[in-house]
Amino acid sequence: MQDSLTSNRAAPRRWLNANAVHESFPIHFRRPDIRVAEIESLRPRYPVLLVITHALSRVKSNGLPESDYNLSLEALDCALLEPFDDESSGLVAVVETFAGKRTYYLYIDASFDAEGFEASIRARYADAQLAWERNEDRGWRVFRGYARDFQFP
């Protein structure tokens, strides 16, 4: 039997993965299956872009994380993404791994407590080198740019 908390939650979106080469380095993407045509219905709900950049401490010469180190990042990755699974306060646009960094692009509701979220993550993952940036992006310029440059469906 489903409890009342889970029965009202939207099912998490399916994730899409892609690899490309940019500036002679591999770039890896993960993103929820959001069709470009769906943007117009989502944009008004999430006008703020929250960008979290993680400077990876162990990378190969191609800028991607070492395999064992990458596996060790799973808990941090989940902590950054799970709050947006139900899309009630925001959604993940793209997770990009490139040139020694993993960048999380999240579109959030204007009332989402980004400062509290950041404080919680910093307290739990004090050793992670994280940079946080919050900007208005009502037109979803970042998502549209990725969709155009990397041919999202």
mmCIF file of C-alpha atoms in Angstrom:
data_model
loop_
_atom_site.group_PDB
_atom_site.id
_atom_site.type_symbol
_atom_site.label_atom_id
_atom_site.label_comp_id
_atom_site.label_asym_id
_atom_site.label_seq_id
_atom_site.Cartn_x
_atom_site.Cartn_y
_atom_site.Cartn_z
ATOM 1 C CA MET A 1 0.000 0.000 0.000
ATOM 2 C CA GLN A 2 1.322 3.473 -0.873
ATOM 3 C CA ASP A 3 1.529 5.980 1.908
ATOM 4 C CA SER A 4 0.019 9.439 1.481
ATOM 5 C CA LEU A 5 3.412 11.104 1.064
ATOM 6 C CA THR A 6 4.436 9.076 -1.966
ATOM 7 C CA SER A 7 1.047 8.842 -3.615
ATOM 8 C CA ASN A 8 1.002 12.607 -4.309
ATOM 9 C CA ARG A 9 4.513 12.752 -5.730
ATOM 10 C CA ALA A 10 5.247 12.720 -9.429
ATOM 11 C CA ALA A 11 7.348 9.823 -10.627
ATOM 12 C CA PRO A 12 10.935 10.889 -11.277
ATOM 13 C CA ARG A 13 11.734 11.452 -14.917
ATOM 14 C CA ARG A 14 13.805 9.014 -16.893
ATOM 15 C CA TRP A 15 17.455 10.138 -17.249
ATOM 16 C CA LEU A 16 19.159 10.594 -20.596
ATOM 17 C CA ASN A 17 22.951 10.379 -20.977
ATOM 18 C CA ALA A 18 25.120 11.818 -23.713
ATOM 19 C CA ASN A 19 28.804 12.193 -24.461
ATOM 20 C CA ALA A 20 30.426 14.713 -26.752
ATOM 21 C CA VAL A 21 33.766 16.415 -27.321
ATOM 22 C CA HIS A 22 34.158 20.116 -26.571
ATOM 23 C CA GLU A 23 37.447 22.004 -26.868
ATOM 24 C CA SER A 24 39.190 18.626 -27.475
ATOM 25 C CA PHE A 25 37.983 17.218 -24.132
ATOM 26 C CA PRO A 26 35.198 14.743 -23.425
ATOM 27 C CA ILE A 27 32.036 16.172 -21.941
ATOM 28 C CA HIS A 28 29.417 13.966 -20.298
ATOM 29 C CA PHE A 29 25.806 14.985 -19.741
ATOM 30 C CA ARG A 30 22.968 13.606 -17.701
ATOM 31 C CA ARG A 31 19.581 15.159 -17.837
ATOM 32 C CA PRO A 32 15.988 14.276 -17.140
ATOM 33 C CA ASP A 33 13.938 13.466 -20.196
ATOM 34 C CA ILE A 34 12.490 16.952 -20.716
ATOM 35 C CA ARG A 35 11.475 17.563 -24.292
ATOM 36 C CA VAL A 36 12.259 21.009 -25.633
ATOM 37 C CA ALA A 37 8.546 21.380 -26.450
ATOM 38 C CA GLU A 38 7.749 20.910 -22.741
ATOM 39 C CA ILE A 39 9.767 23.963 -21.694
ATOM 40 C CA GLU A 40 6.926 26.440 -22.195
ATOM 41 C CA SER A 41 4.785 24.732 -19.572
ATOM 42 C CA LEU A 42 7.648 24.468 -17.058
ATOM 43 C CA ARG A 43 9.323 27.884 -17.424
ATOM 44 C CA PRO A 44 6.770 29.916 -15.431
ATOM 45 C CA ARG A 45 7.037 27.534 -12.467
ATOM 46 C CA TYR A 46 10.840 27.691 -12.213
ATOM 47 C CA PRO A 47 12.229 31.124 -13.121
ATOM 48 C CA VAL A 48 15.493 30.882 -11.173
ATOM 49 C CA LEU A 49 18.626 29.035 -12.269
ATOM 50 C CA LEU A 50 20.709 27.532 -9.469
ATOM 51 C CA VAL A 51 24.161 26.457 -10.674
ATOM 52 C CA ILE A 52 26.303 24.312 -8.399
ATOM 53 C CA THR A 53 29.838 23.648 -9.609
ATOM 54 C CA HIS A 54 31.884 20.923 -7.971
ATOM 55 C CA ALA A 55 35.644 21.156 -8.551
ATOM 56 C CA LEU A 56 36.603 17.488 -8.739
ATOM 57 C CA SER A 57 39.681 16.614 -6.708
ATOM 58 C CA ARG A 58 40.776 13.495 -8.611
ATOM 59 C CA VAL A 59 40.620 13.621 -12.388
ATOM 60 C CA LYS A 60 42.270 11.852 -15.289
ATOM 61 C CA SER A 61 44.312 13.722 -17.896
ATOM 62 C CA ASN A 62 41.154 14.137 -20.006
ATOM 63 C CA GLY A 63 39.419 16.064 -17.205
ATOM 64 C CA LEU A 64 36.951 13.314 -16.248
ATOM 65 C CA PRO A 65 36.920 11.967 -12.691
ATOM 66 C CA GLU A 66 38.889 8.849 -11.824
ATOM 67 C CA SER A 67 36.512 5.873 -11.774
ATOM 68 C CA ASP A 68 36.759 5.025 -8.059
ATOM 69 C CA TYR A 69 36.514 8.692 -7.099
ATOM 70 C CA ASN A 70 33.474 9.116 -9.354
ATOM 71 C CA LEU A 71 31.752 6.242 -7.536
ATOM 72 C CA SER A 72 32.511 7.913 -4.203
ATOM 73 C CA LEU A 73 30.568 11.007 -5.306
ATOM 74 C CA GLU A 74 27.227 9.186 -5.450
ATOM 75 C CA ALA A 75 25.998 10.361 -2.030
ATOM 76 C CA LEU A 76 26.758 14.006 -2.841
ATOM 77 C CA ASP A 77 25.169 13.634 -6.263
ATOM 78 C CA CYS A 78 22.008 12.209 -4.700
ATOM 79 C CA ALA A 79 21.922 14.924 -2.023
ATOM 80 C CA LEU A 80 22.025 17.590 -4.742
ATOM 81 C CA LEU A 81 19.447 15.978 -7.033
ATOM 82 C CA GLU A 82 16.908 14.091 -4.908
ATOM 83 C CA PRO A 83 15.164 17.194 -3.517
ATOM 84 C CA PHE A 84 14.015 17.878 -7.077
ATOM 85 C CA ASP A 85 12.764 14.383 -7.960
ATOM 86 C CA ASP A 86 9.122 15.311 -7.478
ATOM 87 C CA GLU A 87 9.515 18.693 -9.233
ATOM 88 C CA SER A 88 7.582 20.484 -6.496
ATOM 89 C CA SER A 89 10.249 23.146 -5.869
ATOM 90 C CA GLY A 90 12.448 22.783 -8.913
ATOM 91 C CA LEU A 91 13.888 20.432 -11.468
ATOM 92 C CA VAL A 92 17.240 19.344 -12.780
ATOM 93 C CA ALA A 93 18.013 20.695 -16.237
ATOM 94 C CA VAL A 94 21.485 19.261 -16.904
ATOM 95 C CA VAL A 95 24.385 17.694 -15.024
ATOM 96 C CA GLU A 96 27.614 18.270 -16.933
ATOM 97 C CA THR A 97 31.004 16.697 -16.256
ATOM 98 C CA PHE A 98 33.799 18.476 -18.102
ATOM 99 C CA ALA A 99 37.383 19.657 -17.556
ATOM 100 C CA GLY A 100 37.669 18.647 -13.913
ATOM 101 C CA LYS A 101 34.279 19.980 -12.856
ATOM 102 C CA ARG A 102 30.781 18.624 -12.413
ATOM 103 C CA THR A 103 28.150 21.312 -12.830
ATOM 104 C CA TYR A 104 24.533 20.940 -11.783
ATOM 105 C CA TYR A 105 22.020 23.232 -13.522
ATOM 106 C CA LEU A 106 18.761 23.362 -11.563
ATOM 107 C CA TYR A 107 15.696 25.462 -12.287
ATOM 108 C CA ILE A 108 13.961 26.344 -9.038
ATOM 109 C CA ASP A 109 10.830 28.035 -7.775
ATOM 110 C CA ALA A 110 11.507 31.616 -6.641
ATOM 111 C CA SER A 111 10.435 30.684 -3.097
ATOM 112 C CA PHE A 112 12.838 27.724 -2.811
ATOM 113 C CA ASP A 113 15.226 28.215 0.122
ATOM 114 C CA ALA A 114 18.466 28.042 -1.876
ATOM 115 C CA GLU A 115 20.498 29.444 1.023
ATOM 116 C CA GLY A 116 19.179 26.786 3.408
ATOM 117 C CA PHE A 117 19.790 24.078 0.817
ATOM 118 C CA GLU A 118 23.361 25.285 0.341
ATOM 119 C CA ALA A 119 24.001 25.412 4.102
ATOM 120 C CA SER A 120 22.683 21.868 4.502
ATOM 121 C CA ILE A 121 24.859 20.513 1.693
ATOM 122 C CA ARG A 122 27.955 22.370 2.910
ATOM 123 C CA ALA A 123 27.455 20.996 6.429
ATOM 124 C CA ARG A 124 27.143 17.412 5.168
ATOM 125 C CA TYR A 125 29.894 17.632 2.519
ATOM 126 C CA ALA A 126 32.376 20.098 4.000
ATOM 127 C CA ASP A 127 35.291 18.677 2.012
ATOM 128 C CA ALA A 128 33.599 19.123 -1.372
ATOM 129 C CA GLN A 129 34.769 22.186 -3.286
ATOM 130 C CA LEU A 130 31.408 23.629 -4.302
ATOM 131 C CA ALA A 131 30.601 26.994 -5.859
ATOM 132 C CA TRP A 132 26.983 28.201 -5.824
ATOM 133 C CA GLU A 133 25.390 30.739 -8.139
ATOM 134 C CA ARG A 134 21.745 31.817 -8.338
ATOM 135 C CA ASN A 135 20.340 33.913 -11.201
ATOM 136 C CA GLU A 136 17.019 34.678 -12.759
ATOM 137 C CA ASP A 137 16.585 32.809 -16.071
ATOM 138 C CA ARG A 138 12.901 33.091 -16.949
ATOM 139 C CA GLY A 139 13.607 32.198 -20.571
ATOM 140 C CA TRP A 140 15.569 29.063 -19.639
ATOM 141 C CA ARG A 141 18.449 30.408 -21.710
ATOM 142 C CA VAL A 142 20.898 27.832 -20.330
ATOM 143 C CA PHE A 143 18.668 24.836 -21.076
ATOM 144 C CA ARG A 144 17.804 26.170 -24.525
ATOM 145 C CA GLY A 145 21.506 26.695 -25.270
ATOM 146 C CA TYR A 146 22.365 23.122 -24.338
ATOM 147 C CA ALA A 147 19.385 21.850 -26.309
ATOM 148 C CA ARG A 148 20.549 23.734 -29.390
ATOM 149 C CA ASP A 149 24.268 23.000 -29.081
ATOM 150 C CA PHE A 150 23.882 19.322 -28.242
ATOM 151 C CA GLN A 151 20.652 18.650 -30.171
ATOM 152 C CA PHE A 152 18.307 17.673 -27.358
ATOM 153 C CA PRO A 153 15.036 16.249 -28.694
#
